[in-house]
PDB file of C-alpha atoms in Angstrom:
ATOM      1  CA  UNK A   1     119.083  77.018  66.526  1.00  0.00           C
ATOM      2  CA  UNK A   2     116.926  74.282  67.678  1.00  0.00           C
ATOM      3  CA  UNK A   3     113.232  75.164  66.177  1.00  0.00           C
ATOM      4  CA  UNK A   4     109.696  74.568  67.735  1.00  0.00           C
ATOM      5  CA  UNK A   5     106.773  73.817  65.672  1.00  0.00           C
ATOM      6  CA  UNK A   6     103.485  75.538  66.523  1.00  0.00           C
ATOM      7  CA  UNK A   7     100.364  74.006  65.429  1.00  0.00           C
ATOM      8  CA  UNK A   8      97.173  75.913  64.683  1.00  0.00           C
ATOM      9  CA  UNK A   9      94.910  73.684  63.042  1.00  0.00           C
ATOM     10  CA  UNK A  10      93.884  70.707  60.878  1.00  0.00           C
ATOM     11  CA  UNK A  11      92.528  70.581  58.000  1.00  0.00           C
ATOM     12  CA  UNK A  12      91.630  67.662  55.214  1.00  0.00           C
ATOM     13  CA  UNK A  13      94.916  67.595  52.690  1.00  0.00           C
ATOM     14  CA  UNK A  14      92.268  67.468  49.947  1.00  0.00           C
ATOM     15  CA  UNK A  15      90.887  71.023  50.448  1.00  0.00           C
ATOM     16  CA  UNK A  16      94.539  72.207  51.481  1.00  0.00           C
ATOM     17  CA  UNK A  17      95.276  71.058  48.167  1.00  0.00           C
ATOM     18  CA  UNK A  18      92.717  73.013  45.982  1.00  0.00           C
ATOM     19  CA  UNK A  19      93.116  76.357  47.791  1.00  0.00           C
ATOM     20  CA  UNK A  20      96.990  76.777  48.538  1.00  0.00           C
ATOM     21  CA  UNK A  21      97.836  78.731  51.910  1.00  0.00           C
ATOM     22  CA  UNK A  22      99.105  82.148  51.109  1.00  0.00           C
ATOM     23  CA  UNK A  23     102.002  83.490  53.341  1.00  0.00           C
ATOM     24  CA  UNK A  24     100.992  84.738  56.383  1.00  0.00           C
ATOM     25  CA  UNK A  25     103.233  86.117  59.025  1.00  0.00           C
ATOM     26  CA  UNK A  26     103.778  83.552  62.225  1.00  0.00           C
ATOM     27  CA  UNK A  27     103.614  83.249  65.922  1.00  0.00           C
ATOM     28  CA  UNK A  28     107.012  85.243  66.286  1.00  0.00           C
ATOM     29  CA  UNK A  29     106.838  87.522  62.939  1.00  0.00           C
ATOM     30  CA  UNK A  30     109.776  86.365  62.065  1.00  0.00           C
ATOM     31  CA  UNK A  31     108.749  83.090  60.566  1.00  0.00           C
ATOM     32  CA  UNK A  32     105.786  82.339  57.901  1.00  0.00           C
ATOM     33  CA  UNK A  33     102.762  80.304  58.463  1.00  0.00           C
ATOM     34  CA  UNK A  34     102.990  77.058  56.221  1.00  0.00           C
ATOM     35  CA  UNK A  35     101.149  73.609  55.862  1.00  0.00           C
ATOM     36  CA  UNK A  36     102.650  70.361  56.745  1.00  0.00           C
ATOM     37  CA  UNK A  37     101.126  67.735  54.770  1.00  0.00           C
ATOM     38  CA  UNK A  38     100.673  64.027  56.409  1.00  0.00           C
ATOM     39  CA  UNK A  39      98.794  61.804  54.437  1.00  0.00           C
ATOM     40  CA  UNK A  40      95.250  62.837  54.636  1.00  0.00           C
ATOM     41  CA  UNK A  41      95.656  65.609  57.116  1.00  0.00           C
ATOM     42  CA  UNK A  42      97.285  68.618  56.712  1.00  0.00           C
ATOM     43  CA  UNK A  43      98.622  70.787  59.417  1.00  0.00           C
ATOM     44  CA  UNK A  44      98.945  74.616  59.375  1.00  0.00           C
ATOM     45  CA  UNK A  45     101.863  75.623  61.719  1.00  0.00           C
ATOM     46  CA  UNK A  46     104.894  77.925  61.855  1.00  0.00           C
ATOM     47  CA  UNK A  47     108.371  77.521  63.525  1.00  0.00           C
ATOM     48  CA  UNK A  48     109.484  79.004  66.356  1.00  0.00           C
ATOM     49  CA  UNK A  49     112.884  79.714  68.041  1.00  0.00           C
ATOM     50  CA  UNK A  50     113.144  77.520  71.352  1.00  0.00           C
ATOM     51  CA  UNK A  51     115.381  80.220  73.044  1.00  0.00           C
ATOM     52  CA  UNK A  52     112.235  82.416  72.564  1.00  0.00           C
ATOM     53  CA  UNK A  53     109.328  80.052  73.225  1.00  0.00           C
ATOM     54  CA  UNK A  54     110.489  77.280  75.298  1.00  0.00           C
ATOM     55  CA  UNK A  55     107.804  75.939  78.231  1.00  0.00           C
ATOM     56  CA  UNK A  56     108.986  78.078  80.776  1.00  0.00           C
ATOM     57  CA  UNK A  57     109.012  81.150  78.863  1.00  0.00           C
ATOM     58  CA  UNK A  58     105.777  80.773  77.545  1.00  0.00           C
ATOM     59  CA  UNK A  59     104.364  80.008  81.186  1.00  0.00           C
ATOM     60  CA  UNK A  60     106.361  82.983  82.361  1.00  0.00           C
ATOM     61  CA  UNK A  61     105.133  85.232  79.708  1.00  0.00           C
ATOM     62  CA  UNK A  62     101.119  84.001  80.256  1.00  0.00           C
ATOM     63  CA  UNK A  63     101.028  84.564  84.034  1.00  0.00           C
ATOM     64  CA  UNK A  64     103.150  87.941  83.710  1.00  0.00           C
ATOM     65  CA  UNK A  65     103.328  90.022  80.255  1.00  0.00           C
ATOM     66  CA  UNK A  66      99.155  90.251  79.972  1.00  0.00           C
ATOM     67  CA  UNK A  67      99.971  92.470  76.317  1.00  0.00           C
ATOM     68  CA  UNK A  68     102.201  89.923  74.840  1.00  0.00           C
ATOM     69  CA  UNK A  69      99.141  87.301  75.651  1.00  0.00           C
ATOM     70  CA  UNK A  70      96.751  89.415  74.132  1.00  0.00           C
ATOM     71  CA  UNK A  71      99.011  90.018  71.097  1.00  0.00           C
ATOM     72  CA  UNK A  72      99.452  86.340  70.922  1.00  0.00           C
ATOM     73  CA  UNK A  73      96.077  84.573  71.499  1.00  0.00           C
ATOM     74  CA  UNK A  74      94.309  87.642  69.139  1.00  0.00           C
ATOM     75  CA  UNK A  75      97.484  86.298  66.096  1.00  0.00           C
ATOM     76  CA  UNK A  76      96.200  82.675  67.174  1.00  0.00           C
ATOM     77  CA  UNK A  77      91.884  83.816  67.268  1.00  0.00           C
ATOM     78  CA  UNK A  78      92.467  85.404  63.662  1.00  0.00           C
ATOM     79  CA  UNK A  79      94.650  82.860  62.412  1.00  0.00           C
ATOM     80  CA  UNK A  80      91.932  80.160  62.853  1.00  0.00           C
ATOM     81  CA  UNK A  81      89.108  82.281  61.721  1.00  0.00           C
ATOM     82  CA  UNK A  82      90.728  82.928  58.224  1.00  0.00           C
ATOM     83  CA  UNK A  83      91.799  78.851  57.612  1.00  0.00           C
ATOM     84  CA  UNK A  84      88.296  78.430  59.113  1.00  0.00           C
ATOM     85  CA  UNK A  85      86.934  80.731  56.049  1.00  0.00           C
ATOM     86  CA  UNK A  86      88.622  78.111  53.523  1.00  0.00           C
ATOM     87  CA  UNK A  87      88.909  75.160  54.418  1.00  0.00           C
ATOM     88  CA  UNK A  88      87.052  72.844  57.332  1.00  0.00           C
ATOM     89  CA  UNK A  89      89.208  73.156  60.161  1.00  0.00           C
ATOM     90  CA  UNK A  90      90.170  71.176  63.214  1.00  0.00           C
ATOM     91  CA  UNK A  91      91.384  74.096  65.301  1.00  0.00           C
ATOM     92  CA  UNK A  92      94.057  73.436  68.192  1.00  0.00           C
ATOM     93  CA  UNK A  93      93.869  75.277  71.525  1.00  0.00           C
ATOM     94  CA  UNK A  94      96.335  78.498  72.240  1.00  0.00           C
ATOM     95  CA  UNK A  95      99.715  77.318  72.758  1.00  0.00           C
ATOM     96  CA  UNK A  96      99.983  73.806  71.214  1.00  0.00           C
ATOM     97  CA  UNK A  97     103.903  73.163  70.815  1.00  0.00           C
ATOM     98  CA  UNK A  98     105.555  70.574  69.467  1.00  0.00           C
ATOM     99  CA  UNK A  99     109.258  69.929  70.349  1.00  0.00           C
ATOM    100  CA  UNK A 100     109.855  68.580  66.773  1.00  0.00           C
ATOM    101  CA  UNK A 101     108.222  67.897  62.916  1.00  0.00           C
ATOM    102  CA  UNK A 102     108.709  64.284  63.899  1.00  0.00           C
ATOM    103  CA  UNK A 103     106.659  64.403  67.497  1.00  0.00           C
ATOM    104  CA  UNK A 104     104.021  66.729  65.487  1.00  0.00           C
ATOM    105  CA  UNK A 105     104.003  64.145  62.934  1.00  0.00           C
ATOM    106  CA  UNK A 106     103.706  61.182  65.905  1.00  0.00           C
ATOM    107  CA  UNK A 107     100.903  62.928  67.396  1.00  0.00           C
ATOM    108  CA  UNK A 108      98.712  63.397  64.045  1.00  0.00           C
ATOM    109  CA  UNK A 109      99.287  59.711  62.813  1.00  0.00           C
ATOM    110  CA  UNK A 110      98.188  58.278  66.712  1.00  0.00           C
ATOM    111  CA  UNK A 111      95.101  60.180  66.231  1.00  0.00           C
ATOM    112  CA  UNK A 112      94.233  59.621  62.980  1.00  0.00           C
ATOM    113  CA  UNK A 113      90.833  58.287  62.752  1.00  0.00           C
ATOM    114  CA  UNK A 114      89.622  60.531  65.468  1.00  0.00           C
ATOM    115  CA  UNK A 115      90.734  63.534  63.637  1.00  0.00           C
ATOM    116  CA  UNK A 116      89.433  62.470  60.171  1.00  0.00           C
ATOM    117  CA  UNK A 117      85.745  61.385  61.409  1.00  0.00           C
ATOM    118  CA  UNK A 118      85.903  65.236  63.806  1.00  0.00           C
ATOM    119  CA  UNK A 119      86.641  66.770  60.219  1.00  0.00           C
ATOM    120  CA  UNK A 120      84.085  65.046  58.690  1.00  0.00           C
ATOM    121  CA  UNK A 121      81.541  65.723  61.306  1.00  0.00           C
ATOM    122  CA  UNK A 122      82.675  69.313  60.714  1.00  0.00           C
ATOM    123  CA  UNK A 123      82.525  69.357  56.979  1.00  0.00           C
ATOM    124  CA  UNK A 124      80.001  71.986  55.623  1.00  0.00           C
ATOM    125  CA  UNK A 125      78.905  72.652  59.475  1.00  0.00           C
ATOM    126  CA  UNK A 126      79.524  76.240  61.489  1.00  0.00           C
ATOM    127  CA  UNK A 127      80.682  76.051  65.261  1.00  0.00           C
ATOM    128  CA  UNK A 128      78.113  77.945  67.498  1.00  0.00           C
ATOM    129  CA  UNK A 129      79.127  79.203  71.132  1.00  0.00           C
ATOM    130  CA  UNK A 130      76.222  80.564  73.094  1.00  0.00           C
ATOM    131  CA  UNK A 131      76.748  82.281  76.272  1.00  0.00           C
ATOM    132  CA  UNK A 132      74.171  83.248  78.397  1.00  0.00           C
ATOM    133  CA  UNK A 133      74.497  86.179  80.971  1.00  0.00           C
ATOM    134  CA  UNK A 134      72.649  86.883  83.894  1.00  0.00           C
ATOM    135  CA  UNK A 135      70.961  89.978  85.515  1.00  0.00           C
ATOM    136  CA  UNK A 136      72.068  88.392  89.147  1.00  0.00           C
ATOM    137  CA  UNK A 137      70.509  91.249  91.410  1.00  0.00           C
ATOM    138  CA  UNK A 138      67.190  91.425  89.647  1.00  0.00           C
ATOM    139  CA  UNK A 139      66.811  87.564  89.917  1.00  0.00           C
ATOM    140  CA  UNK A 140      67.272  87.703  93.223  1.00  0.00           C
ATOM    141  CA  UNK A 141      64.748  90.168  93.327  1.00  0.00           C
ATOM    142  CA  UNK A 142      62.434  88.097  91.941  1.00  0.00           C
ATOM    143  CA  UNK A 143      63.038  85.218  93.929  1.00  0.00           C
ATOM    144  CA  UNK A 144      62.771  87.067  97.131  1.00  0.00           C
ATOM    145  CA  UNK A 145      58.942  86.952  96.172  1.00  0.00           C
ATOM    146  CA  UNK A 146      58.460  83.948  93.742  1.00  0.00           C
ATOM    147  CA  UNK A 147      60.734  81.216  95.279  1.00  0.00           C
ATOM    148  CA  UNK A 148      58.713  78.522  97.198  1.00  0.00           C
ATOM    149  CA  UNK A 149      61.874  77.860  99.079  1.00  0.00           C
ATOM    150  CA  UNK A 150      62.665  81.387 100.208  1.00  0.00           C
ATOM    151  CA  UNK A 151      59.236  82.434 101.145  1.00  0.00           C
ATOM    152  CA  UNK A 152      59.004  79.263 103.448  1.00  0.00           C
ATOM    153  CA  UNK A 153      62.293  80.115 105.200  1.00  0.00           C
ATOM    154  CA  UNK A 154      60.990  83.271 105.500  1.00  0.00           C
ATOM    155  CA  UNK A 155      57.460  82.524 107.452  1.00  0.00           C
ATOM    156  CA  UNK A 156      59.380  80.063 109.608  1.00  0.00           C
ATOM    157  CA  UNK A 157      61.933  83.142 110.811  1.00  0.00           C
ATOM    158  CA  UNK A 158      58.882  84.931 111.681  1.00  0.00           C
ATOM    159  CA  UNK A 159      57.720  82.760 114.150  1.00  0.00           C
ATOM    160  CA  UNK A 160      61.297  82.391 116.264  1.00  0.00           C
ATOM    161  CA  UNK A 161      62.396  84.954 119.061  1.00  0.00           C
ATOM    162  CA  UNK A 162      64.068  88.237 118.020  1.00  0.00           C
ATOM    163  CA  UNK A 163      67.311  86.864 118.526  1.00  0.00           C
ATOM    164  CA  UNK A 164      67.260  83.517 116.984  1.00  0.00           C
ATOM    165  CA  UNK A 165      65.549  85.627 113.719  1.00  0.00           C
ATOM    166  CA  UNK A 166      68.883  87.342 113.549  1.00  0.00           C
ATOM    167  CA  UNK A 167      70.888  84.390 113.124  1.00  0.00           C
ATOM    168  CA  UNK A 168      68.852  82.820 111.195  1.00  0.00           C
ATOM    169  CA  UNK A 169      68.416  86.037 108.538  1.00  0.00           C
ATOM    170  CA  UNK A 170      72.182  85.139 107.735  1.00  0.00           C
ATOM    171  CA  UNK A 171      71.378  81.553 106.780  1.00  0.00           C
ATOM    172  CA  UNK A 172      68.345  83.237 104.523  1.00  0.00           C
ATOM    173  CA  UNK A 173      71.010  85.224 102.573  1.00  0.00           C
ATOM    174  CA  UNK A 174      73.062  81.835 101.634  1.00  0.00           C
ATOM    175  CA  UNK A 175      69.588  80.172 101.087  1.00  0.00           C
ATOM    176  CA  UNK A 176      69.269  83.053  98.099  1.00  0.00           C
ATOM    177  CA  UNK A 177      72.494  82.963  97.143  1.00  0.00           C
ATOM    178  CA  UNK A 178      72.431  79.042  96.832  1.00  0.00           C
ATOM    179  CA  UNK A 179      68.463  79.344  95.210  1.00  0.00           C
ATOM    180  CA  UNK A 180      70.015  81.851  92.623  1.00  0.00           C
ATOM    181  CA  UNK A 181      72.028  79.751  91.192  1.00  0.00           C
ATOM    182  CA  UNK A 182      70.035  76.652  91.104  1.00  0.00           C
ATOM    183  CA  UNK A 183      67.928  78.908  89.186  1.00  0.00           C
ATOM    184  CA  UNK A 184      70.522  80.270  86.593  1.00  0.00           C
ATOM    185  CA  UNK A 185      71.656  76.589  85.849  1.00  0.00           C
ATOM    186  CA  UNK A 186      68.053  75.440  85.700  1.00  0.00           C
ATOM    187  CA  UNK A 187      67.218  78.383  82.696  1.00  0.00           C
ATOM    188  CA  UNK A 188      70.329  77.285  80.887  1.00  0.00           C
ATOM    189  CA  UNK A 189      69.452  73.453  80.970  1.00  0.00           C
ATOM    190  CA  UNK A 190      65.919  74.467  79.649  1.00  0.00           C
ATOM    191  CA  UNK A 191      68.106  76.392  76.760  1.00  0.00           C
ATOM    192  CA  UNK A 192      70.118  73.612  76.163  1.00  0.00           C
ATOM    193  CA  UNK A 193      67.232  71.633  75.571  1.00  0.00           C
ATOM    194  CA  UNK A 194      65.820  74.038  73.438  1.00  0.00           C
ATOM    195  CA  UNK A 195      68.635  74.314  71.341  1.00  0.00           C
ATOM    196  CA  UNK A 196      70.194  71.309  71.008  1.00  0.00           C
ATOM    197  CA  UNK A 197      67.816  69.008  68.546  1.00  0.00           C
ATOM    198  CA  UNK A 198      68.541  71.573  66.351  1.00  0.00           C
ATOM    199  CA  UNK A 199      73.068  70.923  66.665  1.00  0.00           C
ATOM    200  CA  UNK A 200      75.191  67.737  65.095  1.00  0.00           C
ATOM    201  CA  UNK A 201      77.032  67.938  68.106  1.00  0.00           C
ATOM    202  CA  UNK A 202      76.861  69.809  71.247  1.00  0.00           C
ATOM    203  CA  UNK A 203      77.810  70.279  74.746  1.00  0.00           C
ATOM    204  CA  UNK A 204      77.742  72.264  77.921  1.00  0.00           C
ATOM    205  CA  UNK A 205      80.990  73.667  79.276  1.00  0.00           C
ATOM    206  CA  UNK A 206      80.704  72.805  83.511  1.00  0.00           C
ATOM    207  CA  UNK A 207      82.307  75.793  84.325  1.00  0.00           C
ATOM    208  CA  UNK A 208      80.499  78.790  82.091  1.00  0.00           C
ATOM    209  CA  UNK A 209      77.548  76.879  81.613  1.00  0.00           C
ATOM    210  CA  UNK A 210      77.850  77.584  77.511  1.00  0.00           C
ATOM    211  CA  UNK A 211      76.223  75.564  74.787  1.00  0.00           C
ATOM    212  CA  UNK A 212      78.680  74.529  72.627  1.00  0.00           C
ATOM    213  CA  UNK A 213      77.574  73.110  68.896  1.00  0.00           C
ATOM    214  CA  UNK A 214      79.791  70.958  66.212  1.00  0.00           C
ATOM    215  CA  UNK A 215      83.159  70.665  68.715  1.00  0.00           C
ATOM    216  CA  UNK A 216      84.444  71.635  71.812  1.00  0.00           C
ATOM    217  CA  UNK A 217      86.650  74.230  71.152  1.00  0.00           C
ATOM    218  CA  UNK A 218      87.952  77.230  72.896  1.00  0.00           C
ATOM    219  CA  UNK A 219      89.859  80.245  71.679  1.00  0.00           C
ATOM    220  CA  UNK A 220      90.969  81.633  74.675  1.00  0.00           C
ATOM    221  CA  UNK A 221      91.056  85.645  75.202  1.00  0.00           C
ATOM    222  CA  UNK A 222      91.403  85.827  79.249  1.00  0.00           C
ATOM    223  CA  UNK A 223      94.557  84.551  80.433  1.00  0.00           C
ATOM    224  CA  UNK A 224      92.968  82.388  82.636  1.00  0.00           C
ATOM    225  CA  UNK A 225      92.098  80.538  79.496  1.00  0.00           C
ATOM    226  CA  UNK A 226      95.042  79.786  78.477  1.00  0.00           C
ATOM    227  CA  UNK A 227      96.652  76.730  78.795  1.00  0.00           C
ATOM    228  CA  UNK A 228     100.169  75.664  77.299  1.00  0.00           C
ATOM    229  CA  UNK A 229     100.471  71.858  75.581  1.00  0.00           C
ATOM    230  CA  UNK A 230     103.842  70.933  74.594  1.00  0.00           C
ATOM    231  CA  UNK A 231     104.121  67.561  73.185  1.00  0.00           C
ATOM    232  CA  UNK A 232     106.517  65.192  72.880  1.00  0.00           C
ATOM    233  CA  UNK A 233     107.650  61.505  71.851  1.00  0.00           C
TER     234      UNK A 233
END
């Protein structure tokens, strides 16, 4: 039977070397965890039956079997957290399939460089994610009061007829809404730059809004997070 490789990480062949990778149970438990040595880089990976883990399967699986993804992306989050404990690791996102040693190989060699100079910006370095959560209702509270914007709108409603007042309380509602945000994003730019003369590397992510330090990684726990990349040359 045809077999997939799964990739989990990177990690320099040197420290590979030193500490040898003791057998750990795969992405299907039916095949071990092993390293894949390519010049400088080592990759940790496992095989996997295509029958079981082709594309469509795996898609199918994501968007309908919610325990198998938890199963699976928890086997991939611990997986990467011990490598991560010994050696300095490159870690791949949930799901990265290759249809053969050869394209895995292909893929590693094309992106050499890149890879070596991440791994050496990671060397001896810790990845930080900090996510900032916000008390929406009492913000808006405290807007209602404190926003320049808001309290403007506000007198200017005053002074209309009762029934253009009505219409024009709905608009005040999106006004907060839209102030609320601007707000939110405002607090975690002023983090960010905070924060960040004190990272190697860093980044926001557009859509949580979440410092990022070292790389821009993601292990992904939500299945909206997930995202399958076969590869193949």
């Amino acid at each position: 039977m045809e077999k997939l490789i799964y990739l989990y990480g990177l990690v320099p062949t040197e420290e590979a070397k030193e500490m040898p990778f003791p057998s750990l149970e795969g992405m299907d438990e039916n095949n071990p965890i092993y390293a894949l040595c390519f010049d400088d880089i080592t990759a940790f990976v496992c095989d996997l039956p295509s029958a079981q883990y082709s594309e469509e399967v795996l898609k199918e699986k994501i968007e309908n079997d919610m325990k198998w993804l938890q199963d699976k992306a928890m086997h991939h989050h611990e997986t990467l957290l011990f490598l991560h404990s010994r050696y300095t690791l490159l870690p791949m996102k949930f799901c990265t399939v290759y249809k053969s040693k050869d394209s895995c190989h292909k893929s590693i060699a094309d992106n050499k460089e890149k890879t070596l100079s991440s791994l050496q910006l990671l060397k001896k370095s810790e990845e930080w994610n900090i996510k900032v959560y916000a008390h929406t209702n009492s913000l808006k509270k405290y807007l209602l009061t404190n926003n320049e914007t808001i309290q403007k709108k506000k007198e200017e409603i005053t002074t209309l007829p009762p029934g253009r007042q009505f219409f024009e309380r709905k608009k005040i509602e999106r006004l907060i809404e839209e102030e609320t945000e601007k707000e939110q994003l405002s607090l975690c730019d002023h983090l960010h730059s905070e924060i960040s003369p004190c990272a190697a590397y860093h980044t926001i992510k557009n859509n949580r809004r979440e410092l990022q330090h070292v790389l821009e990684q993601h292990l992904p726990s939500f299945k909206e997070q997930c995202r399958i990349v076969f590869k193949s040359h």
